[in-house]
Amino acid sequence: AAGLASSASGFACLVYALAKFWKVPISDTDLSTIARQGSGSACRSIFGGFVAWDCGQSDKGDDSCARQVADQHHWSELRVLIAVADAKQKEVSSSDGMQQTVKTSELLKYRAAETVPKHMKTMEKAILEKDFQTFANLTMKESNQFHAVCLDTLPPISYLNQISYFIIRIVHAINKVEGKEIVAYTFDAGPNAVLFFDLTNQNKIETTIKSLLLIGDQNQTLQKHEIQDPNLKSFIEKVEKECIEENSLSASQYRLNIVLNNLFQQKLDQGQLLNKIMKMVLKEKERNKQKKNS
């Protein structure tokens, strides 16, 4: 409902559970073709680990199925962080959106014929070799192209929001300051980011994200003075500078937008809403004051 693979996991679970309950003698590969009829990406959720969805050769699509590239133990150092930019139900469902895209997008046809086959081979090789640089670049490129196809649809579909774009900028800023790709983003049909990084960079990535974005409706953000490691603190300051230089809105304005978005989704009366907004504004002022004094 919010771009976090709810339909994929739901249909995969339903098909797999029914098959096991009725003791149907069927392979996971064949189960994936059934799950795909409920939600295309559900076929990949039948398996664990890293999974590819092959288009097949049949015009009917009955040989379009999923296969496991590597199991869940293959790349155990890889970590995933989900940044929720908007938890509410999206306006255009994945199924409805893709049907419209298939009908109207010329870019989709080109991607299916030219880009995707090459990217699939490159991505499988990167996964098997645990090549994070290639994996990260291709993951972000694929995400961007997917959303470009959505915009090429008539009428255009826009799943990303202002917060999504800020997360994208943070990721690119982190990689620029680091001098190489240490984190990658991808967005499904929704505004919420899925971030990939290596275990060795987990503290750096998580701390940077938490210090630049407000988390949830509790305004739980890491203040600069709370970070003890001077190297990490310097790194975050450089990342924030990169984000601000590339945007008309400051990090503070983005954080305010995030909190306001979360507050308006709650069932609050006017008094409660104004009280929380005032607390949030005062906290942001204090944050900026500490930044100037540091």
PDB file of N, CA, C and O in Angstrom, residues 15 49 126 131 210:
ATOM      1  N   VAL A  15      -0.072 -17.880  -1.696  1.00  0.00           N
ATOM      2  CA  VAL A  15       0.125 -19.004  -2.619  1.00  0.00           C
ATOM      3  C   VAL A  15       0.958 -20.102  -1.970  1.00  0.00           C
ATOM      4  O   VAL A  15       0.633 -21.292  -2.051  1.00  0.00           O
ATOM      5  N   GLY A  49      16.776 -14.921  -0.181  1.00  0.00           N
ATOM      6  CA  GLY A  49      18.034 -14.470  -0.743  1.00  0.00           C
ATOM      7  C   GLY A  49      17.871 -13.546  -1.932  1.00  0.00           C
ATOM      8  O   GLY A  49      16.962 -12.721  -1.974  1.00  0.00           O
ATOM      9  N   ALA A 126      27.528  -9.069 -10.256  1.00  0.00           N
ATOM     10  CA  ALA A 126      27.903  -8.245  -9.109  1.00  0.00           C
ATOM     11  C   ALA A 126      27.507  -8.918  -7.792  1.00  0.00           C
ATOM     12  O   ALA A 126      28.261  -8.884  -6.810  1.00  0.00           O
ATOM     13  N   ASP A 131      30.350  -7.552  -5.480  1.00  0.00           N
ATOM     14  CA  ASP A 131      30.931  -6.311  -5.996  1.00  0.00           C
ATOM     15  C   ASP A 131      29.980  -5.162  -5.659  1.00  0.00           C
ATOM     16  O   ASP A 131      29.064  -4.860  -6.422  1.00  0.00           O
ATOM     17  N   LYS A 210      20.241   9.484  10.365  1.00  0.00           N
ATOM     18  CA  LYS A 210      19.484   9.914  11.544  1.00  0.00           C
ATOM     19  C   LYS A 210      19.777  11.364  11.921  1.00  0.00           C
ATOM     20  O   LYS A 210      18.925  12.046  12.487  1.00  0.00           O
TER      21      LYS A 210
END
